[in-house]
Tab-separated table of C-alpha atoms in Angstrom:
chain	number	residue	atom	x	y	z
A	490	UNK	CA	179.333	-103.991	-201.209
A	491	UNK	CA	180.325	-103.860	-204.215
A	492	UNK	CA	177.234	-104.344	-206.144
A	493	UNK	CA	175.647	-101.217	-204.002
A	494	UNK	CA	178.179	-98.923	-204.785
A	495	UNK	CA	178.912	-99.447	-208.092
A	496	UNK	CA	174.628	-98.756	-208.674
A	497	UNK	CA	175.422	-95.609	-206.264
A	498	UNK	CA	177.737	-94.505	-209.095
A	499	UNK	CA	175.256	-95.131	-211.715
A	500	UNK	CA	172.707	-92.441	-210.127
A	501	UNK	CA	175.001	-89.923	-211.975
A	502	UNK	CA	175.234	-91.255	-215.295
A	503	UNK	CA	171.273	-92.028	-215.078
A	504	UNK	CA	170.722	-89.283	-214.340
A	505	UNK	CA	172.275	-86.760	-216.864
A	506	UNK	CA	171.969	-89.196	-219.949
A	507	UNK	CA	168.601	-90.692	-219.859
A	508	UNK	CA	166.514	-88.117	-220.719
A	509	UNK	CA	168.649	-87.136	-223.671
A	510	UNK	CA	165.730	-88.535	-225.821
A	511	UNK	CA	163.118	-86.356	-224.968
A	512	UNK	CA	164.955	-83.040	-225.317
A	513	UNK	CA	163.333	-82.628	-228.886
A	514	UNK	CA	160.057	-82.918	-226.991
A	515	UNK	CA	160.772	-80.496	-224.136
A	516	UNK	CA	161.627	-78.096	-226.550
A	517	UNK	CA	158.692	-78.202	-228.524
A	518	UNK	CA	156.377	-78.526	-224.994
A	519	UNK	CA	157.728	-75.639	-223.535
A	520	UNK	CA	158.211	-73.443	-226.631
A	521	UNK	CA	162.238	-73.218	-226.652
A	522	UNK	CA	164.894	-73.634	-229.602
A	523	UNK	CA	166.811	-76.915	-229.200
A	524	UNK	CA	169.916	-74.998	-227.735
A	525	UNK	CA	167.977	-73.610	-224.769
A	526	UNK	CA	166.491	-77.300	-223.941
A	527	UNK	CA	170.495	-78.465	-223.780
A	528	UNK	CA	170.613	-75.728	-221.219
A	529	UNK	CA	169.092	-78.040	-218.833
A	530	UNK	CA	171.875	-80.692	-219.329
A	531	UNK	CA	174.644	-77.855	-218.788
A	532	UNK	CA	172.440	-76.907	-215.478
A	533	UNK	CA	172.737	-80.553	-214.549
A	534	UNK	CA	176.676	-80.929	-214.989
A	535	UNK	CA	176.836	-78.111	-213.211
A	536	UNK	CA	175.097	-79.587	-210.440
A	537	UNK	CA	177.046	-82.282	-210.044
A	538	UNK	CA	180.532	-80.437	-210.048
A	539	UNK	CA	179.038	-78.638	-207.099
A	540	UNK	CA	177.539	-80.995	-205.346
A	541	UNK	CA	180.808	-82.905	-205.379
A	542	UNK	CA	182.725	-80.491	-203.712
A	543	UNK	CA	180.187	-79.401	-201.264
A	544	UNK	CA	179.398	-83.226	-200.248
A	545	UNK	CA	182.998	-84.538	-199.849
A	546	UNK	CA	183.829	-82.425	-197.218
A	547	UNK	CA	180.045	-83.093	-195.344
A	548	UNK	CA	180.614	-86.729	-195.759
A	549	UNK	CA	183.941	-86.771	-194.216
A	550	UNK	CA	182.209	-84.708	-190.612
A	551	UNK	CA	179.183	-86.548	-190.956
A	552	UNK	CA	179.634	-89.657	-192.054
A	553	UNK	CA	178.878	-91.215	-195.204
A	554	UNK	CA	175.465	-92.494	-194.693
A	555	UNK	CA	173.867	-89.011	-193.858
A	556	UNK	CA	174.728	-87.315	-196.790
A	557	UNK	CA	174.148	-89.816	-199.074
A	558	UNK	CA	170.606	-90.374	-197.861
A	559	UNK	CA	170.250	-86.455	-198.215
A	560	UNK	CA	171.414	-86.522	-201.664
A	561	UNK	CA	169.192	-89.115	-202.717
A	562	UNK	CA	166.225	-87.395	-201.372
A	563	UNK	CA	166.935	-84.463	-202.572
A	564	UNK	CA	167.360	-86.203	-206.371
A	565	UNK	CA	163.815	-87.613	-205.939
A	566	UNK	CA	162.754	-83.913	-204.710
A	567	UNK	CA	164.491	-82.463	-208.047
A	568	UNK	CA	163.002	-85.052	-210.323
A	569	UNK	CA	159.484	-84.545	-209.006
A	570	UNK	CA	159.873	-80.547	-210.104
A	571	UNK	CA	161.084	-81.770	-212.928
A	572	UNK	CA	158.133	-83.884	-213.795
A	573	UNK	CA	155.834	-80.805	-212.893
A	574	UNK	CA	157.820	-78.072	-214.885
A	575	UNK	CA	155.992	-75.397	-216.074
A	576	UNK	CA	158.868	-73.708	-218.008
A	577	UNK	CA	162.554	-74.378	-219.073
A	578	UNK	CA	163.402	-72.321	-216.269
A	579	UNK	CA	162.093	-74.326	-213.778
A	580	UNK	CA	163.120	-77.474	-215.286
A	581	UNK	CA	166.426	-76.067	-215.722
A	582	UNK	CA	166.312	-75.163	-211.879
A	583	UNK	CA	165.396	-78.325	-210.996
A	584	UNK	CA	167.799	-80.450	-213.356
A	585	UNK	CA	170.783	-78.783	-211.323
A	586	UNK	CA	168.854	-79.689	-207.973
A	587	UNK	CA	169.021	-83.283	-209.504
A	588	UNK	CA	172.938	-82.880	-210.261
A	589	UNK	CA	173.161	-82.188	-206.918
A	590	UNK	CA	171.586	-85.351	-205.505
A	591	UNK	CA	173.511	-87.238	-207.466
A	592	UNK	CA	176.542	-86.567	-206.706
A	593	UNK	CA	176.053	-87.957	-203.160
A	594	UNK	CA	176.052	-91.317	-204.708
A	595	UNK	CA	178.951	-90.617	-206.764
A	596	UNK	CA	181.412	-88.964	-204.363
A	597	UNK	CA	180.113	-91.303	-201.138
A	598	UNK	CA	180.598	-94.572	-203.283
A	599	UNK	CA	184.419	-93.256	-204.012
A	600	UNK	CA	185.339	-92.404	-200.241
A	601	UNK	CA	183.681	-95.833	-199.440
A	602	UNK	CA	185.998	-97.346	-201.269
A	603	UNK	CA	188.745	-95.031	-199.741
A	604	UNK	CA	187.639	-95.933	-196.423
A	605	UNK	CA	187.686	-99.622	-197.037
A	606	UNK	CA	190.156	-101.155	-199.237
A	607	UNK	CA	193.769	-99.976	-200.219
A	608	UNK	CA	196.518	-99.940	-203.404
A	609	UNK	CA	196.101	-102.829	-205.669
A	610	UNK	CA	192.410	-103.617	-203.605
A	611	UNK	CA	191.271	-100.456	-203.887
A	612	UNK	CA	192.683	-100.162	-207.752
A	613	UNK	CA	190.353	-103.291	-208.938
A	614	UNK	CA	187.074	-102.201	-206.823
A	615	UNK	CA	187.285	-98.797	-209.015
A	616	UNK	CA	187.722	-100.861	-211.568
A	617	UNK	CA	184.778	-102.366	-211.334
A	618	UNK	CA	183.011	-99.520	-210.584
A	619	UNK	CA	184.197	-98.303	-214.355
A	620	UNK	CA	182.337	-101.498	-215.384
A	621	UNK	CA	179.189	-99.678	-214.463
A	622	UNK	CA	180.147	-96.060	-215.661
A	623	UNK	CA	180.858	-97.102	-218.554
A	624	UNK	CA	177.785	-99.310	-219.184
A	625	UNK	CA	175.400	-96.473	-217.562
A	626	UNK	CA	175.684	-93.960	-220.481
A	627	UNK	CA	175.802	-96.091	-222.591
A	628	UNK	CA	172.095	-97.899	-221.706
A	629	UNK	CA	170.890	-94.825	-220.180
A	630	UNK	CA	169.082	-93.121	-223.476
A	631	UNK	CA	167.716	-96.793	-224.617
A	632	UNK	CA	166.256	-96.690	-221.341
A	633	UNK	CA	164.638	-93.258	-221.428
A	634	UNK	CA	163.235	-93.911	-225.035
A	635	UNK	CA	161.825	-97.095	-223.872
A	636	UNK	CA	160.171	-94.432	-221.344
A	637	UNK	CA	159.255	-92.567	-223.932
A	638	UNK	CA	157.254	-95.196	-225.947
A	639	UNK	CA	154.931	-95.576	-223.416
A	640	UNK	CA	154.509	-92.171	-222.294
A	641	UNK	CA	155.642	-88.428	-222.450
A	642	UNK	CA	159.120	-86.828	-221.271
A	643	UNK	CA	157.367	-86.257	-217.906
A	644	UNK	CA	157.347	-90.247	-217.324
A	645	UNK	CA	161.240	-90.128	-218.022
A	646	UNK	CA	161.501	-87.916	-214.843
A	647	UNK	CA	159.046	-90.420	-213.008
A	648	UNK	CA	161.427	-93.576	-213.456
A	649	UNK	CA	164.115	-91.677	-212.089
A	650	UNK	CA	162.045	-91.047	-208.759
A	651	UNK	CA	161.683	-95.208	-208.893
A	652	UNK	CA	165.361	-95.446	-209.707
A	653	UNK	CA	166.555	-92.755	-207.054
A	654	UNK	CA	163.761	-94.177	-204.511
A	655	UNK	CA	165.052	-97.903	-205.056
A	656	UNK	CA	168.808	-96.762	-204.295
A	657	UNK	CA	167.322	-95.256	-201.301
A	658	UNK	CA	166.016	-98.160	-199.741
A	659	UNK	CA	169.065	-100.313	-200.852
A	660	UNK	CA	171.389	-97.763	-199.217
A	661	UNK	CA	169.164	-98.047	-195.858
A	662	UNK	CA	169.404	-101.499	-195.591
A	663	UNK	CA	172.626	-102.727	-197.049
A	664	UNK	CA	175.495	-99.755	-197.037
A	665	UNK	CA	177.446	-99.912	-193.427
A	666	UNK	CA	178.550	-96.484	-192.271
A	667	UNK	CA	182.531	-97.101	-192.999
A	668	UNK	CA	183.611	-93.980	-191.514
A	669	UNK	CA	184.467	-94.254	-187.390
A	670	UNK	CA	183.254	-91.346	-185.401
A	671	UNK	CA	186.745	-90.547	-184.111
A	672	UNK	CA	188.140	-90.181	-187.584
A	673	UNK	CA	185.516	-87.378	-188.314
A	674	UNK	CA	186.734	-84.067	-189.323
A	675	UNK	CA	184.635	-81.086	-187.650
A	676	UNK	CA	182.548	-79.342	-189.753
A	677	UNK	CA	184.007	-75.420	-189.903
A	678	UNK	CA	184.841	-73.623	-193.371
A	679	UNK	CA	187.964	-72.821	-191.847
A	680	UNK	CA	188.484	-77.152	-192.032
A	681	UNK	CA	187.075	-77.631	-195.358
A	682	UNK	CA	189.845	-74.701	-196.525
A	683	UNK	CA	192.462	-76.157	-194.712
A	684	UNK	CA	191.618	-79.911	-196.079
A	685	UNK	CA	191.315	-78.699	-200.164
A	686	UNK	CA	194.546	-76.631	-199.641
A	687	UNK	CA	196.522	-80.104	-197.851
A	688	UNK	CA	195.481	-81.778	-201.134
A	689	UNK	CA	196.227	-78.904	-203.651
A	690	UNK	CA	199.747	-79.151	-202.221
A	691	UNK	CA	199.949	-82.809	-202.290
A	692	UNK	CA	202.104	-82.717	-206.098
A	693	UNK	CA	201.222	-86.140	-206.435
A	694	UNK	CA	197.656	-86.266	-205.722
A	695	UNK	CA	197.230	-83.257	-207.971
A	696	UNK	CA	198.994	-84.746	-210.696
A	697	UNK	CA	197.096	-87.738	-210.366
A	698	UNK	CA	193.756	-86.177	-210.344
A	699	UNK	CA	195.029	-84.770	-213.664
A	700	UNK	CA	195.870	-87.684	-215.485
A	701	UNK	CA	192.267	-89.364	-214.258
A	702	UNK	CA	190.707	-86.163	-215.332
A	703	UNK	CA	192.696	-85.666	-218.796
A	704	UNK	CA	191.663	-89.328	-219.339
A	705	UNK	CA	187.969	-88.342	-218.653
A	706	UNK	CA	187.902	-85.388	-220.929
A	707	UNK	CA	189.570	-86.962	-223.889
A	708	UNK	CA	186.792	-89.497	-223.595
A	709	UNK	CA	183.989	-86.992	-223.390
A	710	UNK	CA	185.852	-85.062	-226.305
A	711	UNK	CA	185.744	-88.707	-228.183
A	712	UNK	CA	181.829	-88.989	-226.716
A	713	UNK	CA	180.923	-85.304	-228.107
A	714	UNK	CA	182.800	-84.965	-231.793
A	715	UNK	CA	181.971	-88.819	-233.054
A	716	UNK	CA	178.970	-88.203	-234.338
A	717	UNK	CA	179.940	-85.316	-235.892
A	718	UNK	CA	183.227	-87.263	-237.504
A	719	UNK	CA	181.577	-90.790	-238.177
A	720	UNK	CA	178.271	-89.819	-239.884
A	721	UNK	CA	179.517	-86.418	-241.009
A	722	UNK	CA	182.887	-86.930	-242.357
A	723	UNK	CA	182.907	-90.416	-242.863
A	724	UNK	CA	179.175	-91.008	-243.862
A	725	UNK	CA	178.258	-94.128	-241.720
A	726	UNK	CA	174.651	-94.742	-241.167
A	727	UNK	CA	172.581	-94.596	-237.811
A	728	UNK	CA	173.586	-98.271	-237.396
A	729	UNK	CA	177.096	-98.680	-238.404
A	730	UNK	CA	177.822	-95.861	-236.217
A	731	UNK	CA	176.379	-97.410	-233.476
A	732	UNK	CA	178.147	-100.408	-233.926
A	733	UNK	CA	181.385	-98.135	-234.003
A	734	UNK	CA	180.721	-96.570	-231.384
A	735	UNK	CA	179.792	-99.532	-228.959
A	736	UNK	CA	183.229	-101.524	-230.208
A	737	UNK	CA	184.501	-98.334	-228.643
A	738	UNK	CA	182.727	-98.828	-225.646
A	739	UNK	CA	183.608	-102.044	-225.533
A	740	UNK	CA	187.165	-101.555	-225.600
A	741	UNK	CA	187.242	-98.800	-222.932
A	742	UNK	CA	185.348	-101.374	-220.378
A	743	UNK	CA	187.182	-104.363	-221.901
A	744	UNK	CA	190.473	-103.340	-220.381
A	745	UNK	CA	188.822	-101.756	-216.984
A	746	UNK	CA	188.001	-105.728	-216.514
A	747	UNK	CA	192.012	-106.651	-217.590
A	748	UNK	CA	192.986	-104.236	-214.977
A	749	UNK	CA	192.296	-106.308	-212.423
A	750	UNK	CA	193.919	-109.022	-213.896
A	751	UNK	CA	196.814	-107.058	-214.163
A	752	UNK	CA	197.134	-105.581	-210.449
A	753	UNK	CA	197.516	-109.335	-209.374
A	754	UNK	CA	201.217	-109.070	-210.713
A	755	UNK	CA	201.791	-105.081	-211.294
A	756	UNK	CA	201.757	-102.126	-209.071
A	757	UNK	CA	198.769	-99.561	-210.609
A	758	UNK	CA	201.886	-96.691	-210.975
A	759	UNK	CA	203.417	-99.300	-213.218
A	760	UNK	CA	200.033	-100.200	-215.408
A	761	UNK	CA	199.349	-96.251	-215.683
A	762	UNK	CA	202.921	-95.770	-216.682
A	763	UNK	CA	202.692	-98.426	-219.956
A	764	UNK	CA	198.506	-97.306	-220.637
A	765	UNK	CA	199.759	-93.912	-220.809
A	766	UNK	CA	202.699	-94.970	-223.075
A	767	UNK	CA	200.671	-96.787	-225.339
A	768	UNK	CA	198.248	-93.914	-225.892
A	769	UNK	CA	200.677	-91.538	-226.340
A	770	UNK	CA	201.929	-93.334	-229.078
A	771	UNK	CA	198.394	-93.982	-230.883
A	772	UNK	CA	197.652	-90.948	-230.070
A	773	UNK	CA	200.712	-89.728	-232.564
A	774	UNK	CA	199.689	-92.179	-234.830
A	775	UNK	CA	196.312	-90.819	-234.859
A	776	UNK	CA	197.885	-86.772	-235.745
A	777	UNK	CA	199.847	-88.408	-238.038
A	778	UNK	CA	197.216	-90.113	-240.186
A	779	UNK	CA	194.723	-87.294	-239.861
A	780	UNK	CA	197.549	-84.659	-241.104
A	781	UNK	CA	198.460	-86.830	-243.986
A	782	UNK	CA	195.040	-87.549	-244.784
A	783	UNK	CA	195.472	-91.420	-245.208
A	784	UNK	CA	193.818	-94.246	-243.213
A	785	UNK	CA	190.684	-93.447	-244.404
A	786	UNK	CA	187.849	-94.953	-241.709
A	787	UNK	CA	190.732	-97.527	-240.528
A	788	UNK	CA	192.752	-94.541	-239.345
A	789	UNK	CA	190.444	-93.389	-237.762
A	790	UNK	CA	188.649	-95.652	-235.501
A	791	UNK	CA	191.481	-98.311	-234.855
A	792	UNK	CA	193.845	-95.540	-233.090
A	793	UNK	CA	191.245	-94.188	-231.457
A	794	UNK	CA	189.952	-97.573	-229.889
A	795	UNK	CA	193.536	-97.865	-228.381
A	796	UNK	CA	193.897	-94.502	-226.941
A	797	UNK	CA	189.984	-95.661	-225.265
A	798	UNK	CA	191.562	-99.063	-224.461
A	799	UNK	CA	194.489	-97.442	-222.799
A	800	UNK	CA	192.193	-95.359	-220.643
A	801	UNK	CA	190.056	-98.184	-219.122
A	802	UNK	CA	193.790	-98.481	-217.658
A	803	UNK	CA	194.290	-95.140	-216.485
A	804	UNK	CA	191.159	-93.911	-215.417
A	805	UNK	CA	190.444	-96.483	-212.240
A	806	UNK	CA	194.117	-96.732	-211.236
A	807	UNK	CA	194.996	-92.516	-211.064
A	808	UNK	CA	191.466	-92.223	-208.817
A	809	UNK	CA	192.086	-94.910	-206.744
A	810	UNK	CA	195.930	-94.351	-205.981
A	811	UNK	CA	195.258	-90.471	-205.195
A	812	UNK	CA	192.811	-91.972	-202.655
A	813	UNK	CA	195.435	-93.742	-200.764
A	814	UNK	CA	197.400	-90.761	-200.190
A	815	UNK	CA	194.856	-88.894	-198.409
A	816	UNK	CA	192.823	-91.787	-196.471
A	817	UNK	CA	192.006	-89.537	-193.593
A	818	UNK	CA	189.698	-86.971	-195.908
A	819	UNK	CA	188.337	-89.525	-198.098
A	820	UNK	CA	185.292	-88.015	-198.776
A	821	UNK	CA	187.300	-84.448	-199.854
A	822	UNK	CA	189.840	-86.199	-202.039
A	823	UNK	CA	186.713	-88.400	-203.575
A	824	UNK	CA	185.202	-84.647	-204.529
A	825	UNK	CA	188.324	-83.898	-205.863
A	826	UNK	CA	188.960	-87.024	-208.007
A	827	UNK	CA	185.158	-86.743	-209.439
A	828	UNK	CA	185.000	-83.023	-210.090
């Protein structure tokens, strides 16, 4: 079960990072400046916010199996137009279509695990499923310019049919429908209001979803500048700062794996409490040294692989403790967590 949903959460990840490689080549294809082809990955983020929010509540009246097959079909859909594009506008179209789809997998695979395991349970199987979010980016743009070797950016589109198609089938045949038909929510806006304004009130929850989402976007901010920083500022080569930026990697998945370790003897509140601590403090460390200009590369990259460390810590326990609080709107809270 595990195994299915954790490649359920990889459709997202896939799905906005492996064509990365090509966007030189769409833009010269199609005739657009390099800032218009990133379009298409802003269309595709936007997408998935969407489709998170518009899936949780569908999945928690219909059942998680229906949506999710939807979603996936309607990925496949997207990536077909995709392949077919005549113009960035249609690509860019269909790229949000494919956000969309994807965030089926994402937000069903999160209410699963709302629907079937609890506290310190529920805590590890999220951890585990950051095992596979944070391997997914990561190998997603080798894949797509292995893709590309053998073929144009179209082909990149095609393996994510196969990809989308093969989640499908494994979906069909091996994901139970965990949600009873008597704990089904009906399906009225009026509901849907009603359910997002229970958890908006919920302090906890909401605080909760912001420390997993603060985690996130201090990541993405770490994911975004390094580049810029390492090669720029710091004037590492093409394979040094690769090998930065996977020991990076490395620690934020690293200490997703000690978390379950940890929840054999400690609550998740109490291992958020002390990651959250700890990055705090290197995060200080971090001002510090960049203010005083000392450190060097050192000061750099060894506060800012604790402050990643310390969020493999915080980012599956916040998720998966908000869940518990709201186990009766699973799929709504999962929106909520992933959005």
């Amino acid at each position: 079960m595990i195994f299915v949903l954790g490649l359920l959460v990889a459709l997202g990840p896939l799905t906005i990072d492996m064509y990365l490689p090509a966007l030189p080549k769409i833009a010269d294809e199609l005739s657009v400046t390099s800032s218009v082809a990133q379009l298409t990955l802003t269309g595709t983020l936007a997408g998935l916010g969407l489709g998170q929010l518009v899936i949780g509540p569908l999945s928690d009246s219909l059942g998680r199996r229906k949506p999710l097959f939807a979603g996936i079909v309607l990925h496949m859909l997207a990536s077909l137009l995709c392949m077919f594009a005549p113009n960035i506008a249609v690509l860019g179209i269909a790229r949000g279509l494919q956000g969309v789809g994807a965030a089926a997998g994402m937000v069903v695979a999160i209410a699963v695990v709302g629907d079937l395991y609890k506290d310190n349970v529920a805590a590890t199987v999220m951890s585990r499923l950051m095992l596979v979010l944070g391997v997914a980016p990561v190998l997603a743009p080798s894949l797509g310019a292995a893709v590309l070797l053998h073929g144009s950016w179209h082909w990149v589109f095609a393996a994510l049919v196969v990809v989308a198609g093969a989640l499908l089938l494994m979906a069909v045949l091996a994901l139970p429908e965990t949600l009873p038909a008597d704990h089904r929510r009906p399906l009225k806006l009026r509901g849907i209001g009603a359910t997002y304004l229970e958890l908006l009130r919920d302090v906890r929850f909401v605080i909760l979803v912001l420390v997993a989402g603060l985690g996130m976007s201090g990541l993405f901010a770490y994911i975004s500048g390094a580049a810029f920083v390492l090669q720029g500022r710091f004037g590492l080569d093409q394979t040094a700062f690769a090998l930065v930026f996977g020991a990076g990697a490395v620690a934020l998945i690293g200490t997703t794996q000690c978390n379950v370790v940890l929840l054999r003897r400690f609550a998740p509140q109490q291992i958020m409490v002390w990651a959250l601590v700890a990055a705090s403090v290197s995060g200080a460390v971090f001002v510090a040294l960049a203010s005083a200009r000392v450190g060097g590369l050192v000061g750099f990259i060894v506060p800012v692989w604790a402050i990643l460390a310390a969020m493999g810590l915080v980012i599956p326990n916040a998720p998966a403790v908000a869940l518990t609080r709201h186990t009766e709107a699973a799929g709504t809270a999962a929106s909520v967590c992933d959005a």
